[in-house]
Amino acid sequence: MTTTPDPDKTAEPADEVAHRTDGSVETEPAKGEDTVPVAEVATVDREHEHPAPPRREIRTVLPPTLTLLIGIAGAVIAIGGLKSVASIIAPTFLAITLIIAVYPIYRAISAVLPRALGAVVMLLLLYGLLFLLVGSIGLAAGKLATELPKYGDTFDDLVESGRSTLVGWGVGQDQIDNAMTNFDIRDLSGIARGLANALTGLTSSMLFLLTVMLFLTMDAGGFPKRLTRVHVVKPDIADALADFAERVRKYWVVSTTFGIVVAVIDALALMALDVPLPLTFGLLAFVTNYIPNIGFVIGLVPPALLALLDGGVEKLVWVVVVYSVVNFVIQTVLQPKFTGDAVGINATTAFLSLIFWSYVFGALGALLAIPFTLLVKSLLIDRDPDARWLNQFIASNPDQSSSAQPV
């Protein structure tokens, strides 16, 4: 007699299974093997990616006073570090800003000529601008040094006249004698000659700057492609760099345009007043126009001194009046308006920038005060929505659409 197996009984799963160390489950464990109930076996679904449990963020909030002190300490350390490498950073940044200024010319030339030839033209243009900048100051100082000794007798007469005037005002003779001891017109010419020698002696710095310009010019052709690659990974940084380049280019264009206007007016006025070296002082006025606020004073002192020695107090007054009127109308009223609209920085920020960057980087810091501030503004303020409130204090126009790059 044949017995038919019960399907329900054969389909019933085992009550006990062996759960081995490799994760496998054996429904027919070997004899003597440890077993566990089926209900205690957990089957892992390896095709499903389980979400990680939520992590609780723990934020440490420092007291405002401590945060302020840490920020000030970090700023002091950073400023000290910048001052220690000023001889590297300042010339390099000058080269970068000049290349940015003339880059549209390079791009126009490269569109019709080989890129290598366009790079050569841009390099020659940069070298020409640099030699114009440094050479004009050296030329003015050198010519002033050779011109002043011719007026030794005139200077002595002016000193005696001034001495008589002071005595008439009640100033003691001993006080005047102590103040004028060992003072001679040759002291002034020595200062001018020392400035010329100092400019000539900057051989190592000039060689470094020229070399940096050479290498930056060689790499300028590939910069748009590099910026495109950066934009893929860090679009905010790429936009900030592009915004900085546009603003600093506008700054150089506006400053150069107004510098030419000021130089022409000053040179013509000096010619009309018959002051010696009018073209030299006109060129000096063009260069010093790049220095905000105090550039006017630097450009005024040499022609005013020579006017005093050549034509007396009356000619001195006329030179001071002409320079002051030109400075007020063009450099105080018109140029800041155009510069502010172009770069988005108000006059107070420009003046404080001049003081700060001059302290950090010296003479080049004064020349590059606005470009340095533009770099900080573009990278640290405009690209950060949480920091854009600072634009209300530094921007020429508090409207975000015109004072900062779009979000």
CSV table of C-alpha atoms in Angstrom, one decimal:
chain,number,residue,atom,x,y,z
A,1,MET,CA,0.0,0.0,0.0
A,2,THR,CA,1.4,3.3,-1.1
A,3,THR,CA,1.2,6.3,1.2
A,4,THR,CA,0.8,9.8,-0.4
A,5,PRO,CA,2.6,12.6,1.4
A,6,ASP,CA,0.6,15.4,2.8
A,7,PRO,CA,1.5,18.6,0.8
A,8,ASP,CA,0.6,20.9,3.7
A,9,LYS,CA,3.0,19.0,6.0
A,10,THR,CA,5.9,19.0,3.6
A,11,ALA,CA,5.5,22.7,2.8
A,12,GLU,CA,5.6,23.7,6.5
A,13,PRO,CA,8.9,25.5,7.2
A,14,ALA,CA,11.3,24.4,9.8
A,15,ASP,CA,10.8,25.8,13.3
A,16,GLU,CA,14.6,26.0,13.9
A,17,VAL,CA,17.3,27.1,11.5
A,18,ALA,CA,21.0,27.6,11.7
A,19,HIS,CA,22.2,31.2,11.4
A,20,ARG,CA,25.8,31.0,10.5
A,21,THR,CA,28.5,33.6,11.0
A,22,ASP,CA,28.8,34.5,7.3
A,23,GLY,CA,25.2,35.6,7.3
A,24,SER,CA,23.7,32.5,5.6
A,25,VAL,CA,20.7,30.7,6.9
A,26,GLU,CA,20.5,26.9,6.8
A,27,THR,CA,17.0,25.4,7.0
A,28,GLU,CA,18.4,21.9,7.5
A,29,PRO,CA,21.1,22.3,10.1
A,30,ALA,CA,23.6,19.5,10.7
A,31,LYS,CA,23.2,17.3,13.7
A,32,GLY,CA,24.4,19.0,16.9
A,33,GLU,CA,24.6,22.5,15.2
A,34,ASP,CA,23.3,25.4,17.2
A,35,THR,CA,19.9,26.6,16.0
A,36,VAL,CA,17.6,29.6,16.6
A,37,PRO,CA,13.9,30.1,16.0
A,38,VAL,CA,13.0,31.3,12.6
A,39,ALA,CA,11.3,34.4,14.0
A,40,GLU,CA,14.6,35.6,15.4
A,41,VAL,CA,16.4,35.5,12.0
A,42,ALA,CA,16.5,39.0,10.4
A,43,THR,CA,16.7,39.0,6.6
A,44,VAL,CA,18.7,42.0,5.2
A,45,ASP,CA,17.4,43.6,2.0
A,46,ARG,CA,20.7,44.3,0.3
A,47,GLU,CA,19.1,46.0,-2.7
A,48,HIS,CA,17.6,48.8,-0.6
A,49,GLU,CA,19.7,51.7,0.6
A,50,HIS,CA,18.5,52.5,4.0
A,51,PRO,CA,18.5,56.2,4.9
A,52,ALA,CA,21.0,57.2,7.6
A,53,PRO,CA,19.5,58.2,10.9
A,54,PRO,CA,19.1,61.9,11.3
A,55,ARG,CA,22.2,63.6,12.9
A,56,ARG,CA,21.7,66.2,15.5
A,57,GLU,CA,23.8,69.2,14.8
A,58,ILE,CA,25.6,70.7,17.8
A,59,ARG,CA,26.7,74.3,17.3
A,60,THR,CA,28.9,76.1,19.8
A,61,VAL,CA,28.1,79.7,20.0
A,62,LEU,CA,30.9,81.9,21.4
A,63,PRO,CA,30.1,85.1,23.4
A,64,PRO,CA,30.1,88.2,21.1
A,65,THR,CA,33.0,89.8,22.9
A,66,LEU,CA,35.1,86.7,22.5
A,67,THR,CA,34.1,86.4,18.8
A,68,LEU,CA,35.1,90.0,18.2
A,69,LEU,CA,38.5,89.6,20.0
A,70,ILE,CA,39.3,86.4,17.9
A,71,GLY,CA,38.4,88.3,14.7
A,72,ILE,CA,40.6,91.2,15.6
A,73,ALA,CA,43.5,88.9,16.5
A,74,GLY,CA,43.1,87.0,13.2
A,75,ALA,CA,43.0,90.3,11.3
A,76,VAL,CA,46.2,91.5,13.0
A,77,ILE,CA,48.0,88.2,12.2
A,78,ALA,CA,46.8,88.4,8.6
A,79,ILE,CA,48.0,92.0,8.2
A,80,GLY,CA,51.4,91.1,9.7
A,81,GLY,CA,51.7,88.2,7.3
A,82,LEU,CA,50.8,90.5,4.3
A,83,LYS,CA,53.4,93.0,5.4
A,84,SER,CA,56.1,90.4,5.6
A,85,VAL,CA,55.5,89.4,1.9
A,86,ALA,CA,54.6,92.8,0.6
A,87,SER,CA,57.6,92.8,-1.8
A,88,ILE,CA,56.0,89.8,-3.5
A,89,ILE,CA,52.3,90.4,-3.3
A,90,ALA,CA,52.2,94.1,-4.3
A,91,PRO,CA,54.2,93.8,-7.6
A,92,THR,CA,52.4,90.7,-8.5
A,93,PHE,CA,49.0,92.3,-7.9
A,94,LEU,CA,50.1,95.3,-9.9
A,95,ALA,CA,51.0,93.1,-12.8
A,96,ILE,CA,47.7,91.2,-12.6
A,97,THR,CA,45.6,94.5,-12.6
A,98,LEU,CA,47.6,95.9,-15.6
A,99,ILE,CA,47.1,92.7,-17.5
A,100,ILE,CA,43.3,92.8,-16.8
A,101,ALA,CA,43.2,96.4,-18.0
A,102,VAL,CA,44.9,95.7,-21.4
A,103,TYR,CA,43.3,92.2,-21.9
A,104,PRO,CA,40.6,93.5,-24.3
A,105,ILE,CA,43.4,94.8,-26.5
A,106,TYR,CA,45.0,91.3,-26.5
A,107,ARG,CA,41.8,89.6,-27.3
A,108,ALA,CA,41.1,92.0,-30.2
A,109,ILE,CA,44.6,91.4,-31.6
A,110,SER,CA,44.4,87.6,-31.1
A,111,ALA,CA,41.2,87.6,-33.2
A,112,VAL,CA,43.1,88.7,-36.3
A,113,LEU,CA,46.7,87.6,-35.5
A,114,PRO,CA,48.3,84.6,-34.0
A,115,ARG,CA,47.9,84.4,-30.2
A,116,ALA,CA,51.7,84.4,-29.6
A,117,LEU,CA,52.0,87.7,-31.5
A,118,GLY,CA,49.1,89.2,-29.5
A,119,ALA,CA,50.9,88.2,-26.3
A,120,VAL,CA,54.0,90.0,-27.5
A,121,VAL,CA,52.1,93.1,-28.2
A,122,MET,CA,50.4,93.0,-24.8
A,123,LEU,CA,53.7,92.5,-23.1
A,124,LEU,CA,55.3,95.5,-24.9
A,125,LEU,CA,52.3,97.6,-24.0
A,126,LEU,CA,52.5,96.6,-20.3
A,127,TYR,CA,56.3,97.4,-20.2
A,128,GLY,CA,55.6,100.7,-21.8
A,129,LEU,CA,52.9,101.6,-19.2
A,130,LEU,CA,55.2,100.5,-16.4
A,131,PHE,CA,58.2,102.6,-17.6
A,132,LEU,CA,55.9,105.6,-18.1
A,133,LEU,CA,54.7,105.2,-14.5
A,134,VAL,CA,58.1,104.9,-12.9
A,135,GLY,CA,60.1,107.0,-15.4
A,136,SER,CA,57.8,110.0,-15.1
A,137,ILE,CA,58.3,110.3,-11.3
A,138,GLY,CA,62.1,109.7,-11.7
A,139,LEU,CA,62.2,112.3,-14.5
A,140,ALA,CA,60.4,114.9,-12.4
A,141,ALA,CA,62.6,114.3,-9.4
A,142,GLY,CA,65.8,114.4,-11.5
A,143,LYS,CA,64.9,117.6,-13.3
A,144,LEU,CA,63.8,119.2,-10.0
A,145,ALA,CA,67.1,118.2,-8.5
A,146,THR,CA,69.1,119.9,-11.2
A,147,GLU,CA,66.8,123.0,-11.4
A,148,LEU,CA,66.7,123.9,-7.7
A,149,PRO,CA,70.4,124.8,-7.2
A,150,LYS,CA,70.0,127.5,-9.9
A,151,TYR,CA,67.8,129.4,-7.4
A,152,GLY,CA,70.2,129.5,-4.5
A,153,ASP,CA,70.4,133.3,-4.4
A,154,THR,CA,66.7,133.7,-4.8
A,155,PHE,CA,66.1,131.2,-2.0
A,156,ASP,CA,68.4,133.2,0.3
A,157,ASP,CA,66.5,136.4,-0.5
A,158,LEU,CA,63.2,134.7,0.2
A,159,VAL,CA,64.6,133.5,3.6
A,160,GLU,CA,65.7,137.0,4.5
A,161,SER,CA,62.3,138.4,3.5
A,162,GLY,CA,60.5,135.7,5.5
A,163,ARG,CA,62.8,136.4,8.5
A,164,SER,CA,62.0,140.1,8.4
A,165,THR,CA,58.3,139.3,8.2
A,166,LEU,CA,58.5,137.0,11.2
A,167,VAL,CA,60.4,139.6,13.2
A,168,GLY,CA,57.8,142.1,12.4
A,169,TRP,CA,55.1,139.7,13.8
A,170,GLY,CA,57.0,139.5,17.1
A,171,VAL,CA,58.8,136.2,16.6
A,172,GLY,CA,62.2,136.2,18.4
A,173,GLN,CA,65.4,136.3,16.4
A,174,ASP,CA,66.9,133.4,18.3
A,175,GLN,CA,63.9,131.2,17.5
A,176,ILE,CA,64.3,132.1,13.8
A,177,ASP,CA,68.0,131.4,13.8
A,178,ASN,CA,67.5,128.0,15.5
A,179,ALA,CA,64.9,127.0,12.9
A,180,MET,CA,67.0,128.1,10.0
A,181,THR,CA,70.3,126.6,11.1
A,182,ASN,CA,72.1,124.7,8.4
A,183,PHE,CA,69.0,124.9,6.1
A,184,ASP,CA,69.9,125.5,2.5
A,185,ILE,CA,68.2,125.2,-0.9
A,186,ARG,CA,70.7,122.3,-1.6
A,187,ASP,CA,68.9,120.3,1.1
A,188,LEU,CA,65.8,120.3,-1.0
A,189,SER,CA,67.7,119.3,-4.1
A,190,GLY,CA,69.3,116.5,-2.1
A,191,ILE,CA,65.8,115.2,-1.2
A,192,ALA,CA,64.8,115.3,-4.9
A,193,ARG,CA,68.0,113.6,-5.9
A,194,GLY,CA,67.6,111.0,-3.2
A,195,LEU,CA,64.1,110.2,-4.5
A,196,ALA,CA,65.4,109.8,-8.1
A,197,ASN,CA,68.2,107.5,-6.9
A,198,ALA,CA,65.8,105.5,-4.9
A,199,LEU,CA,63.6,104.9,-7.9
A,200,THR,CA,66.7,104.0,-10.0
A,201,GLY,CA,67.9,101.7,-7.3
A,202,LEU,CA,64.7,99.5,-7.4
A,203,THR,CA,66.4,97.2,-9.8
A,204,SER,CA,65.5,93.9,-8.1
A,205,SER,CA,61.9,94.9,-7.6
A,206,MET,CA,61.6,96.0,-11.2
A,207,LEU,CA,63.1,92.8,-12.5
A,208,PHE,CA,60.7,90.8,-10.4
A,209,LEU,CA,57.7,92.8,-11.7
A,210,LEU,CA,58.9,92.5,-15.3
A,211,THR,CA,59.3,88.7,-14.9
A,212,VAL,CA,55.9,88.3,-13.4
A,213,MET,CA,54.4,90.2,-16.2
A,214,LEU,CA,56.2,88.0,-18.7
A,215,PHE,CA,54.8,84.7,-17.2
A,216,LEU,CA,51.3,86.1,-16.7
A,217,THR,CA,51.2,87.3,-20.3
A,218,MET,CA,52.2,83.8,-21.4
A,219,ASP,CA,49.3,82.3,-19.5
A,220,ALA,CA,46.7,85.0,-20.3
A,221,GLY,CA,45.5,83.1,-23.4
A,222,GLY,CA,44.2,80.2,-21.4
A,223,PHE,CA,42.6,82.1,-18.6
A,224,PRO,CA,39.0,82.2,-20.0
A,225,LYS,CA,39.0,78.4,-20.3
A,226,ARG,CA,40.4,78.1,-16.8
A,227,LEU,CA,37.7,80.4,-15.5
A,228,THR,CA,35.0,78.3,-17.2
A,229,ARG,CA,36.3,75.2,-15.5
A,230,VAL,CA,36.3,77.0,-12.2
A,231,HIS,CA,32.7,78.1,-12.8
A,232,VAL,CA,31.6,74.4,-13.1
A,233,VAL,CA,32.9,73.6,-9.6
A,234,LYS,CA,32.7,77.0,-7.9
A,235,PRO,CA,30.4,79.3,-9.8
A,236,ASP,CA,30.3,81.9,-7.0
A,237,ILE,CA,34.0,82.3,-7.0
A,238,ALA,CA,34.2,82.4,-10.8
A,239,ASP,CA,31.5,85.1,-10.9
A,240,ALA,CA,33.4,87.1,-8.2
A,241,LEU,CA,36.6,87.0,-10.2
A,242,ALA,CA,34.8,88.1,-13.3
A,243,ASP,CA,33.1,90.9,-11.4
A,244,PHE,CA,36.5,92.0,-10.0
A,245,ALA,CA,38.1,92.0,-13.4
A,246,GLU,CA,35.3,94.1,-14.9
A,247,ARG,CA,35.4,96.7,-12.1
A,248,VAL,CA,39.2,97.0,-11.9
A,249,ARG,CA,39.3,97.5,-15.7
A,250,LYS,CA,36.7,100.3,-15.4
A,251,TYR,CA,38.8,101.8,-12.6
A,252,TRP,CA,41.9,102.0,-14.7
A,253,VAL,CA,40.1,103.4,-17.7
A,254,VAL,CA,38.3,106.1,-15.7
A,255,SER,CA,41.5,107.0,-13.8
A,256,THR,CA,43.5,107.2,-17.0
A,257,THR,CA,41.0,109.3,-18.7
A,258,PHE,CA,40.7,111.9,-15.9
A,259,GLY,CA,44.5,111.7,-15.4
A,260,ILE,CA,45.0,112.8,-19.0
A,261,VAL,CA,42.5,115.7,-18.6
A,262,VAL,CA,44.2,116.9,-15.4
A,263,ALA,CA,47.7,116.6,-16.9
A,264,VAL,CA,46.8,118.7,-20.0
A,265,ILE,CA,45.1,121.4,-18.0
A,266,ASP,CA,47.9,121.7,-15.4
A,267,ALA,CA,50.6,121.7,-18.1
A,268,LEU,CA,48.8,124.5,-20.1
A,269,ALA,CA,48.3,126.5,-16.9
A,270,LEU,CA,52.0,126.2,-16.0
A,271,MET,CA,53.0,127.3,-19.6
A,272,ALA,CA,50.7,130.3,-19.3
A,273,LEU,CA,52.3,131.2,-15.9
A,274,ASP,CA,55.8,130.7,-17.3
A,275,VAL,CA,56.7,128.1,-14.7
A,276,PRO,CA,59.8,126.0,-15.6
A,277,LEU,CA,59.4,122.3,-16.6
A,278,PRO,CA,55.6,122.5,-17.4
A,279,LEU,CA,55.5,119.3,-19.4
A,280,THR,CA,57.4,117.4,-16.7
A,281,PHE,CA,55.0,118.5,-14.0
A,282,GLY,CA,52.1,117.8,-16.3
A,283,LEU,CA,53.3,114.2,-16.6
A,284,LEU,CA,53.8,114.0,-12.9
A,285,ALA,CA,50.2,115.2,-12.4
A,286,PHE,CA,49.0,112.4,-14.7
A,287,VAL,CA,50.8,109.7,-12.7
A,288,THR,CA,49.8,111.1,-9.2
A,289,ASN,CA,46.2,111.1,-10.3
A,290,TYR,CA,46.1,107.4,-9.8
A,291,ILE,CA,46.8,107.9,-6.1
A,292,PRO,CA,43.4,108.8,-4.4
A,293,ASN,CA,43.2,111.9,-2.3
A,294,ILE,CA,46.9,112.6,-1.6
A,295,GLY,CA,48.0,112.4,-5.3
A,296,PHE,CA,47.0,116.0,-5.8
A,297,VAL,CA,49.3,117.2,-3.0
A,298,ILE,CA,52.2,115.1,-4.4
A,299,GLY,CA,51.8,116.6,-7.8
A,300,LEU,CA,51.4,120.2,-6.5
A,301,VAL,CA,54.4,120.6,-4.3
A,302,PRO,CA,57.2,120.5,-7.0
A,303,PRO,CA,55.7,123.0,-9.4
A,304,ALA,CA,54.6,125.2,-6.5
A,305,LEU,CA,58.1,125.3,-5.1
A,306,LEU,CA,59.6,126.1,-8.4
A,307,ALA,CA,57.0,128.8,-9.0
A,308,LEU,CA,57.9,130.4,-5.7
A,309,LEU,CA,61.6,130.4,-6.6
A,310,ASP,CA,61.1,131.6,-10.2
A,311,GLY,CA,58.4,134.2,-9.8
A,312,GLY,CA,57.9,134.9,-6.1
A,313,VAL,CA,54.8,134.5,-3.9
A,314,GLU,CA,52.4,135.8,-6.6
A,315,LYS,CA,53.3,133.0,-9.0
A,316,LEU,CA,53.1,130.5,-6.2
A,317,VAL,CA,49.6,131.6,-5.3
A,318,TRP,CA,48.5,131.4,-8.9
A,319,VAL,CA,49.9,127.8,-9.2
A,320,VAL,CA,48.2,126.8,-6.0
A,321,VAL,CA,44.9,128.4,-7.1
A,322,VAL,CA,44.9,126.7,-10.5
A,323,TYR,CA,45.8,123.3,-9.1
A,324,SER,CA,43.2,123.6,-6.4
A,325,VAL,CA,40.4,124.6,-8.8
A,326,VAL,CA,41.3,121.8,-11.2
A,327,ASN,CA,41.5,119.3,-8.3
A,328,PHE,CA,38.1,120.4,-6.9
A,329,VAL,CA,36.2,120.4,-10.1
A,330,ILE,CA,37.7,117.3,-11.8
A,331,GLN,CA,39.3,115.2,-9.0
A,332,THR,CA,36.8,116.0,-6.2
A,333,VAL,CA,33.5,116.5,-8.0
A,334,LEU,CA,33.5,114.7,-11.3
A,335,GLN,CA,36.0,111.8,-11.0
A,336,PRO,CA,34.7,110.3,-7.8
A,337,LYS,CA,31.2,110.3,-9.3
A,338,PHE,CA,32.4,108.4,-12.4
A,339,THR,CA,34.7,106.2,-10.4
A,340,GLY,CA,32.1,105.4,-7.9
A,341,ASP,CA,29.6,104.5,-10.6
A,342,ALA,CA,32.2,102.3,-12.3
A,343,VAL,CA,33.6,100.4,-9.3
A,344,GLY,CA,30.8,100.7,-6.6
A,345,ILE,CA,32.9,102.3,-3.8
A,346,ASN,CA,32.1,105.5,-2.1
A,347,ALA,CA,34.7,108.3,-1.3
A,348,THR,CA,35.1,107.5,2.4
A,349,THR,CA,35.9,103.9,1.6
A,350,ALA,CA,38.4,105.0,-1.1
A,351,PHE,CA,40.2,107.3,1.4
A,352,LEU,CA,40.3,104.7,4.2
A,353,SER,CA,41.5,102.1,1.6
A,354,LEU,CA,44.4,104.4,0.8
A,355,ILE,CA,45.5,104.7,4.4
A,356,PHE,CA,45.1,100.9,5.1
A,357,TRP,CA,46.8,99.5,2.0
A,358,SER,CA,49.6,102.1,2.2
A,359,TYR,CA,50.3,100.8,5.7
A,360,VAL,CA,50.3,97.2,4.5
A,361,PHE,CA,52.1,97.5,1.2
A,362,GLY,CA,53.8,100.9,1.2
A,363,ALA,CA,53.9,103.1,-1.9
A,364,LEU,CA,52.4,100.4,-4.2
A,365,GLY,CA,49.6,100.0,-1.7
A,366,ALA,CA,48.7,103.6,-2.2
A,367,LEU,CA,48.7,103.1,-6.0
A,368,LEU,CA,46.7,99.9,-5.8
A,369,ALA,CA,44.4,100.9,-2.9
A,370,ILE,CA,41.2,100.8,-5.0
A,371,PRO,CA,42.0,97.5,-6.8
A,372,PHE,CA,42.8,95.8,-3.5
A,373,THR,CA,39.5,97.0,-2.0
A,374,LEU,CA,37.7,95.8,-5.1
A,375,LEU,CA,39.2,92.3,-4.8
A,376,VAL,CA,38.1,92.1,-1.1
A,377,LYS,CA,34.6,93.4,-2.0
A,378,SER,CA,34.1,91.0,-4.9
A,379,LEU,CA,35.4,87.9,-3.2
A,380,LEU,CA,34.3,88.3,0.5
A,381,ILE,CA,31.3,90.6,0.4
A,382,ASP,CA,29.4,90.5,-3.0
A,383,ARG,CA,29.5,86.7,-3.3
A,384,ASP,CA,28.2,86.1,0.2
A,385,PRO,CA,24.5,86.9,0.7
A,386,ASP,CA,25.1,87.0,4.5
A,387,ALA,CA,27.8,89.7,4.1
A,388,ARG,CA,26.1,92.0,1.5
A,389,TRP,CA,24.8,94.2,4.2
A,390,LEU,CA,28.3,95.7,4.4
A,391,ASN,CA,27.6,97.2,0.9
A,392,GLN,CA,25.4,99.7,2.7
A,393,PHE,CA,28.5,101.3,4.2
A,394,ILE,CA,31.1,100.9,1.4
A,395,ALA,CA,29.1,101.0,-1.9
A,396,SER,CA,28.6,104.2,-3.8
A,397,ASN,CA,25.0,103.2,-4.4
A,398,PRO,CA,23.2,101.2,-1.7
A,399,ASP,CA,21.1,99.6,-4.4
A,400,GLN,CA,22.2,95.9,-4.4
A,401,SER,CA,21.6,95.6,-8.2
A,402,SER,CA,24.3,98.2,-8.9
A,403,SER,CA,26.7,97.8,-6.0
A,404,ALA,CA,27.1,94.0,-6.0
A,405,GLN,CA,27.1,91.1,-8.4
A,406,PRO,CA,23.8,89.3,-8.8
A,407,VAL,CA,23.1,86.3,-6.6
